[in-house]
Amino acid sequence: MIQLLCLGWIIGIATMGKTFPILQSLLIPLLCLFTLSLFFKKMVLKHRLSGYFKCVQLCLAFSLGITLGHHYANQQLHERLQLREQQMAQVEVIAYVKNLNQLSEHSIKQNIQVLNQQADEVQWQALLRNEVDSNQQDHLELGHYYRLYGKLLPAHSYATEGVFDIEQWYIQQNIMADFQISSMQKLSEQQVYALGYGRYVRQQHSVLNQIQLYIEQQRLALRDFIHHAPLKHKGLLLALLTGDKSLLSTDIEQLFQRFGMSHLLAISGPHVLIFAVLVCWGLHQLICRYRPELYLKWPKQYVLILPFCSCVALYCAFVGFEIPALRTLLSSVLISSLVLLKQKIQPLSILLFSASILLIFDPFSILSAAFWLSYGACFVLLRIYQTVQQQSSEQAIQTRTQMLKTQLKILIESQWKIFLALFPLMLIFFKQIAWITPFSNLFAIPWIGLIIVPLDIIAALCYGIFAPLGSVVFQLNDLCLSGLLLLLQLLDWLFKPALQPIAMNIWVWLSLTLGLIILFLPRGVVPKVWSVLCFMPLMTLDASKNEFELTVLDVGQGQAIFIRDQDQTLMIDMGGNYDESRFSVGKQIILPFLSVQGVNQLDQLILTHLDQDHKGGYESIRQDLPIKHVYSNEKIQTADSSQFDYCQQGLNWQWSDRVKMTVLSPKAENLVYAPAEKNEMSCVVYLQLKHAQPYQNFLLMGDAGWQTEYQILQDYPELKVDVLVLGHHGSRHSSAYYFLKKLHPKLAVASAGFHNRYGHPSTMLQSRLKDLNIPLLTTVEQGSIRFIQKQHQISVEVQRDARQWLKH
């Protein structure tokens, strides 16, 4: 029953950010019913419990866990959201630096504690330039106070389904805003006292805060030591030791990504355990040599439990209490407690209890991929461990060769099982997979786990005792890493591995996940053949049953529109960043969105014109996404599998008996002007949907302005429009008053970026729409805007309604 209560608690916490009125109203009734059931079990029924009563009680425990988790998660979220900054502004702050910074090629990210913006201190992420010729005083130093001047930048996500949610990440990390520093002034503690923050200064002098500061200073000292040491792979050594990627090169990080081994660059449970085992092994040798009588008084495991747990706690503190390390700490404490109390250890219960306790102290860790991947991998490893234990009890004593074969078999079995079990989670968080991962892990995990990480830890311990000795061990480990990277680069040259985007909608994903859960459950719980039924949707999915949908994606300052009807798919523009090499709209927005829609190829793509904010995303994924037909007002380079045609007036598609699309502009004879007049020569697309209410006719204007609007009214005087996607992102030079009045759409949509420098949609345009009583939706305020057909009714869904932190 306790296990079900914990499982329900975890599921309830996982609903964070969503609102379920039924759960809000059931808390008190469920709590009363559960308490009543415990009373009946204890005082009335006692040992005469029927199977029906047990089933009801288990259901009550599970439901109560979900309800409690949901209430607790959303209460914590509400409190944190109250501290989040919403508006850009130039501000002056008083700040304290207590955490190690994160270096990158061009910037330094430093979490700071801001004292003068809320009633209590809040955490912001300060941004500084990382310049080679910058002076030391330009960096924020640990343990110091500052008066900082700069620009406050609220977090703002691309609110598009399937895309990495930066606002969620900031909430999970407890960062309330970004802060771009323009100037700084160091303050003494006396000055901070005089400003009225004496209570905070006294708090930082507490023993716990001083220990935390000391650990951060040691992490910084170790990073500086590795940075200046004569090492070839200093960034990789540091990442494997502490999880700090400040010195890691982009090439190495991309190499690990291509092999699906990025998780090895983060701190995990094995890192912590290796450190604890090494220290306890050394302590054991000392006891055996100098005080063996201790083992006559207490069993060995009792003597070493406290040092083991202390080592785990110390390493967790050293790596900043990352989630996998915390999971290991909690599990170690629980197992140690059971050992001391002489209770039976149940691995699955340990996982549930440790996850539940972790979520009490930090419910926001449920939002992290590390939480799910860490516990998912542990669940699979425990299932493998249980199987091995069962087999070992049935077999006779093995020879050394047989034991070696068994270990090799376990390694191979664990890799493909972990790969399969975590496949659904990888799709949720990353939307792509590296098929070579199970094979590369076969040699990478033993090499890193048995050689690299132990040597890294020994080198760090030696550095703490005698720095030159630590340098020697680091150099030895550097040679071991060179061997591993040489092998990876050889395999990279031979097989050319790459991350493959996977397209799978939510229902197929749920079916796949359920099938895999059934496969990994212990025998006898559920018949394994049931998993085959769950995998059927993967083979029998009928795309022709898709309803009509049109989605204006939130791609920032740009435009991308996805249209689907039955088995036909089309996109109009793909957005684009000014520098796709730094942030790719195509790879980081378009492909993830198509992935969760279950779309792995497009029938048509219309690039309204070749401005970067409309075609840049296409350029970056041209070779990754098959497209049958590409249209534009200018010739553009396409993949070999794509056919190109000019987009011109009169071009039309009759997708089905209910959907027709027509290009209204530009005229064929005007295409020669497209290179010079990109905006006015934009492809204007008109979509007609039969038997639908209240929105039947959609007009998509691209970046067309007043000249094109006038021409359209001349060529199509009877044009009917229900939804108008405004031209040029809602610029004041488009959507003329007469044009809007003549068409008078039921709804206007503007695709624009948050706080864009152009001021789109313009206040002048908004004033016109208000005068004409035309409602306006924008991707800035609503995120992606989706028109979806259900029966004959077209409803509007906006992505910023999906989670509480996305709502402004």
PDB file of C-alpha atoms in Angstrom, residues 542-703:
ATOM      1  CA  ASP A 542      -3.968   5.075 -40.682  1.00  0.00           C
ATOM      2  CA  ALA A 543      -2.926   8.635 -41.594  1.00  0.00           C
ATOM      3  CA  SER A 544      -6.025   9.107 -43.739  1.00  0.00           C
ATOM      4  CA  LYS A 545      -8.100   9.435 -40.554  1.00  0.00           C
ATOM      5  CA  ASN A 546      -6.392  12.670 -39.479  1.00  0.00           C
ATOM      6  CA  GLU A 547      -8.727  15.623 -39.062  1.00  0.00           C
ATOM      7  CA  PHE A 548      -7.953  18.971 -40.652  1.00  0.00           C
ATOM      8  CA  GLU A 549      -5.621  21.212 -38.674  1.00  0.00           C
ATOM      9  CA  LEU A 550      -3.770  24.457 -39.276  1.00  0.00           C
ATOM     10  CA  THR A 551      -1.143  25.592 -36.774  1.00  0.00           C
ATOM     11  CA  VAL A 552       0.649  28.932 -36.724  1.00  0.00           C
ATOM     12  CA  LEU A 553       3.857  27.958 -34.946  1.00  0.00           C
ATOM     13  CA  ASP A 554       5.625  30.134 -32.407  1.00  0.00           C
ATOM     14  CA  VAL A 555       9.044  30.511 -34.052  1.00  0.00           C
ATOM     15  CA  GLY A 556       9.858  33.928 -32.610  1.00  0.00           C
ATOM     16  CA  GLN A 557      10.294  36.753 -35.113  1.00  0.00           C
ATOM     17  CA  GLY A 558       9.353  34.805 -38.229  1.00  0.00           C
ATOM     18  CA  GLN A 559       6.598  32.667 -39.666  1.00  0.00           C
ATOM     19  CA  ALA A 560       5.942  28.940 -39.967  1.00  0.00           C
ATOM     20  CA  ILE A 561       2.523  27.397 -40.598  1.00  0.00           C
ATOM     21  CA  PHE A 562       1.724  23.684 -40.565  1.00  0.00           C
ATOM     22  CA  ILE A 563      -1.362  22.349 -42.360  1.00  0.00           C
ATOM     23  CA  ARG A 564      -2.619  18.759 -42.400  1.00  0.00           C
ATOM     24  CA  ASP A 565      -5.713  17.070 -43.754  1.00  0.00           C
ATOM     25  CA  GLN A 566      -6.019  13.295 -43.692  1.00  0.00           C
ATOM     26  CA  ASP A 567      -2.695  11.992 -45.087  1.00  0.00           C
ATOM     27  CA  GLN A 568      -1.638  15.283 -46.747  1.00  0.00           C
ATOM     28  CA  THR A 569       0.886  17.571 -45.021  1.00  0.00           C
ATOM     29  CA  LEU A 570       2.048  21.047 -45.985  1.00  0.00           C
ATOM     30  CA  MET A 571       4.094  23.811 -44.428  1.00  0.00           C
ATOM     31  CA  ILE A 572       4.051  27.465 -45.368  1.00  0.00           C
ATOM     32  CA  ASP A 573       7.447  28.893 -44.356  1.00  0.00           C
ATOM     33  CA  MET A 574       9.737  27.456 -41.692  1.00  0.00           C
ATOM     34  CA  GLY A 575      10.866  30.499 -39.742  1.00  0.00           C
ATOM     35  CA  GLY A 576      14.543  31.147 -39.280  1.00  0.00           C
ATOM     36  CA  ASN A 577      17.059  32.634 -36.874  1.00  0.00           C
ATOM     37  CA  TYR A 578      19.457  35.342 -38.024  1.00  0.00           C
ATOM     38  CA  ASP A 579      22.240  32.816 -37.307  1.00  0.00           C
ATOM     39  CA  GLU A 580      21.006  29.244 -37.674  1.00  0.00           C
ATOM     40  CA  SER A 581      24.422  27.905 -36.625  1.00  0.00           C
ATOM     41  CA  ARG A 582      23.943  29.334 -33.105  1.00  0.00           C
ATOM     42  CA  PHE A 583      20.262  28.524 -32.694  1.00  0.00           C
ATOM     43  CA  SER A 584      18.559  26.563 -35.443  1.00  0.00           C
ATOM     44  CA  VAL A 585      14.811  27.153 -35.750  1.00  0.00           C
ATOM     45  CA  GLY A 586      14.710  24.256 -38.193  1.00  0.00           C
ATOM     46  CA  LYS A 587      16.400  21.702 -35.939  1.00  0.00           C
ATOM     47  CA  GLN A 588      15.189  22.945 -32.582  1.00  0.00           C
ATOM     48  CA  ILE A 589      11.618  23.971 -33.378  1.00  0.00           C
ATOM     49  CA  ILE A 590      10.380  22.626 -36.740  1.00  0.00           C
ATOM     50  CA  LEU A 591      11.721  19.058 -36.464  1.00  0.00           C
ATOM     51  CA  PRO A 592      10.647  18.549 -32.809  1.00  0.00           C
ATOM     52  CA  PHE A 593       7.167  19.880 -33.622  1.00  0.00           C
ATOM     53  CA  LEU A 594       6.792  17.571 -36.630  1.00  0.00           C
ATOM     54  CA  SER A 595       8.085  14.693 -34.492  1.00  0.00           C
ATOM     55  CA  VAL A 596       5.266  14.926 -31.929  1.00  0.00           C
ATOM     56  CA  GLN A 597       2.789  15.262 -34.793  1.00  0.00           C
ATOM     57  CA  GLY A 598       4.003  11.927 -36.180  1.00  0.00           C
ATOM     58  CA  VAL A 599       5.190  13.589 -39.409  1.00  0.00           C
ATOM     59  CA  ASN A 600       8.464  12.375 -40.926  1.00  0.00           C
ATOM     60  CA  GLN A 601       8.021  13.928 -44.392  1.00  0.00           C
ATOM     61  CA  LEU A 602       6.087  16.748 -46.062  1.00  0.00           C
ATOM     62  CA  ASP A 603       4.112  16.632 -49.261  1.00  0.00           C
ATOM     63  CA  GLN A 604       4.565  20.341 -49.980  1.00  0.00           C
ATOM     64  CA  LEU A 605       6.484  23.308 -48.653  1.00  0.00           C
ATOM     65  CA  ILE A 606       5.657  26.859 -49.744  1.00  0.00           C
ATOM     66  CA  LEU A 607       8.309  29.453 -48.961  1.00  0.00           C
ATOM     67  CA  THR A 608       6.379  32.686 -49.353  1.00  0.00           C
ATOM     68  CA  HIS A 609       9.667  34.498 -50.032  1.00  0.00           C
ATOM     69  CA  LEU A 610      13.338  34.085 -49.255  1.00  0.00           C
ATOM     70  CA  ASP A 611      13.843  36.339 -46.236  1.00  0.00           C
ATOM     71  CA  GLN A 612      15.810  34.602 -43.478  1.00  0.00           C
ATOM     72  CA  ASP A 613      12.920  34.677 -40.986  1.00  0.00           C
ATOM     73  CA  HIS A 614      10.790  32.628 -43.408  1.00  0.00           C
ATOM     74  CA  LYS A 615      13.245  30.247 -45.107  1.00  0.00           C
ATOM     75  CA  GLY A 616      16.194  29.992 -42.676  1.00  0.00           C
ATOM     76  CA  GLY A 617      14.719  26.974 -40.876  1.00  0.00           C
ATOM     77  CA  TYR A 618      14.352  25.132 -44.181  1.00  0.00           C
ATOM     78  CA  GLU A 619      17.999  25.727 -45.090  1.00  0.00           C
ATOM     79  CA  SER A 620      19.192  24.087 -41.880  1.00  0.00           C
ATOM     80  CA  ILE A 621      17.062  20.903 -42.237  1.00  0.00           C
ATOM     81  CA  ARG A 622      16.910  20.563 -46.014  1.00  0.00           C
ATOM     82  CA  GLN A 623      18.776  17.241 -45.890  1.00  0.00           C
ATOM     83  CA  ASP A 624      17.043  15.962 -42.741  1.00  0.00           C
ATOM     84  CA  LEU A 625      13.373  16.250 -43.742  1.00  0.00           C
ATOM     85  CA  PRO A 626      12.096  14.653 -46.978  1.00  0.00           C
ATOM     86  CA  ILE A 627       9.859  17.092 -48.908  1.00  0.00           C
ATOM     87  CA  LYS A 628       8.218  16.045 -52.156  1.00  0.00           C
ATOM     88  CA  HIS A 629       7.538  19.484 -53.609  1.00  0.00           C
ATOM     89  CA  VAL A 630       8.994  22.917 -52.773  1.00  0.00           C
ATOM     90  CA  TYR A 631       7.449  26.172 -54.029  1.00  0.00           C
ATOM     91  CA  SER A 632       8.738  29.731 -53.762  1.00  0.00           C
ATOM     92  CA  ASN A 633       8.713  33.052 -55.609  1.00  0.00           C
ATOM     93  CA  GLU A 634      12.455  32.633 -56.311  1.00  0.00           C
ATOM     94  CA  LYS A 635      14.583  29.681 -57.295  1.00  0.00           C
ATOM     95  CA  ILE A 636      16.069  27.988 -54.227  1.00  0.00           C
ATOM     96  CA  GLN A 637      18.415  25.072 -53.730  1.00  0.00           C
ATOM     97  CA  THR A 638      16.562  21.890 -52.742  1.00  0.00           C
ATOM     98  CA  ALA A 639      17.478  18.347 -51.738  1.00  0.00           C
ATOM     99  CA  ASP A 640      17.822  15.761 -54.515  1.00  0.00           C
ATOM    100  CA  SER A 641      14.540  14.138 -53.452  1.00  0.00           C
ATOM    101  CA  SER A 642      12.573  17.405 -53.784  1.00  0.00           C
ATOM    102  CA  GLN A 643      10.978  18.955 -56.861  1.00  0.00           C
ATOM    103  CA  PHE A 644      10.888  22.745 -57.221  1.00  0.00           C
ATOM    104  CA  ASP A 645       8.233  24.962 -58.838  1.00  0.00           C
ATOM    105  CA  TYR A 646       7.500  28.666 -58.740  1.00  0.00           C
ATOM    106  CA  CYS A 647       4.692  29.867 -56.504  1.00  0.00           C
ATOM    107  CA  GLN A 648       2.384  32.023 -58.598  1.00  0.00           C
ATOM    108  CA  GLN A 649      -1.207  33.170 -58.906  1.00  0.00           C
ATOM    109  CA  GLY A 650      -3.609  30.433 -60.007  1.00  0.00           C
ATOM    110  CA  LEU A 651      -1.660  27.534 -58.532  1.00  0.00           C
ATOM    111  CA  ASN A 652      -4.054  25.351 -56.527  1.00  0.00           C
ATOM    112  CA  TRP A 653      -4.402  22.010 -54.771  1.00  0.00           C
ATOM    113  CA  GLN A 654      -7.598  20.060 -54.242  1.00  0.00           C
ATOM    114  CA  TRP A 655      -6.478  17.996 -51.278  1.00  0.00           C
ATOM    115  CA  SER A 656      -9.790  16.312 -50.693  1.00  0.00           C
ATOM    116  CA  ASP A 657     -13.477  16.917 -51.162  1.00  0.00           C
ATOM    117  CA  ARG A 658     -13.356  19.385 -48.241  1.00  0.00           C
ATOM    118  CA  VAL A 659     -10.050  21.288 -48.619  1.00  0.00           C
ATOM    119  CA  LYS A 660      -8.906  23.497 -51.481  1.00  0.00           C
ATOM    120  CA  MET A 661      -5.840  25.762 -51.553  1.00  0.00           C
ATOM    121  CA  THR A 662      -5.151  28.545 -54.040  1.00  0.00           C
ATOM    122  CA  VAL A 663      -2.250  30.947 -54.517  1.00  0.00           C
ATOM    123  CA  LEU A 664      -3.617  34.500 -54.983  1.00  0.00           C
ATOM    124  CA  SER A 665      -0.326  36.346 -55.535  1.00  0.00           C
ATOM    125  CA  PRO A 666       2.158  37.050 -57.114  1.00  0.00           C
ATOM    126  CA  LYS A 667       1.294  36.974 -60.796  1.00  0.00           C
ATOM    127  CA  ALA A 668       3.599  34.969 -63.056  1.00  0.00           C
ATOM    128  CA  GLU A 669       4.791  38.055 -64.935  1.00  0.00           C
ATOM    129  CA  ASN A 670       5.789  39.752 -61.673  1.00  0.00           C
ATOM    130  CA  LEU A 671       8.123  36.989 -60.431  1.00  0.00           C
ATOM    131  CA  VAL A 672      11.108  38.765 -62.037  1.00  0.00           C
ATOM    132  CA  TYR A 673      10.715  41.483 -59.377  1.00  0.00           C
ATOM    133  CA  ALA A 674      10.911  38.991 -56.481  1.00  0.00           C
ATOM    134  CA  PRO A 675      14.674  39.411 -55.758  1.00  0.00           C
ATOM    135  CA  ALA A 676      14.257  43.182 -55.372  1.00  0.00           C
ATOM    136  CA  GLU A 677      10.782  43.238 -53.801  1.00  0.00           C
ATOM    137  CA  LYS A 678      10.710  40.109 -51.663  1.00  0.00           C
ATOM    138  CA  ASN A 679       7.907  41.221 -49.350  1.00  0.00           C
ATOM    139  CA  GLU A 680       5.442  42.475 -51.973  1.00  0.00           C
ATOM    140  CA  MET A 681       6.092  39.418 -54.132  1.00  0.00           C
ATOM    141  CA  SER A 682       5.292  37.074 -51.198  1.00  0.00           C
ATOM    142  CA  CYS A 683       3.148  34.042 -52.003  1.00  0.00           C
ATOM    143  CA  VAL A 684      -0.336  34.688 -50.641  1.00  0.00           C
ATOM    144  CA  VAL A 685      -2.237  31.459 -49.952  1.00  0.00           C
ATOM    145  CA  TYR A 686      -6.012  31.112 -49.639  1.00  0.00           C
ATOM    146  CA  LEU A 687      -7.436  27.983 -48.019  1.00  0.00           C
ATOM    147  CA  GLN A 688     -11.104  26.972 -48.206  1.00  0.00           C
ATOM    148  CA  LEU A 689     -12.562  24.347 -45.900  1.00  0.00           C
ATOM    149  CA  LYS A 690     -16.055  23.021 -46.631  1.00  0.00           C
ATOM    150  CA  HIS A 691     -18.683  22.133 -44.044  1.00  0.00           C
ATOM    151  CA  ALA A 692     -16.866  23.735 -41.125  1.00  0.00           C
ATOM    152  CA  GLN A 693     -17.891  26.332 -38.568  1.00  0.00           C
ATOM    153  CA  PRO A 694     -17.099  29.005 -37.491  1.00  0.00           C
ATOM    154  CA  TYR A 695     -13.870  29.225 -39.550  1.00  0.00           C
ATOM    155  CA  GLN A 696     -13.995  28.115 -43.198  1.00  0.00           C
ATOM    156  CA  ASN A 697     -11.728  30.470 -45.123  1.00  0.00           C
ATOM    157  CA  PHE A 698      -8.106  31.213 -44.211  1.00  0.00           C
ATOM    158  CA  LEU A 699      -5.967  33.883 -45.888  1.00  0.00           C
ATOM    159  CA  LEU A 700      -2.208  33.665 -45.274  1.00  0.00           C
ATOM    160  CA  MET A 701      -0.463  36.871 -46.358  1.00  0.00           C
ATOM    161  CA  GLY A 702       3.262  36.126 -45.928  1.00  0.00           C
ATOM    162  CA  ASP A 703       5.068  39.489 -45.757  1.00  0.00           C
TER     163      ASP A 703
END
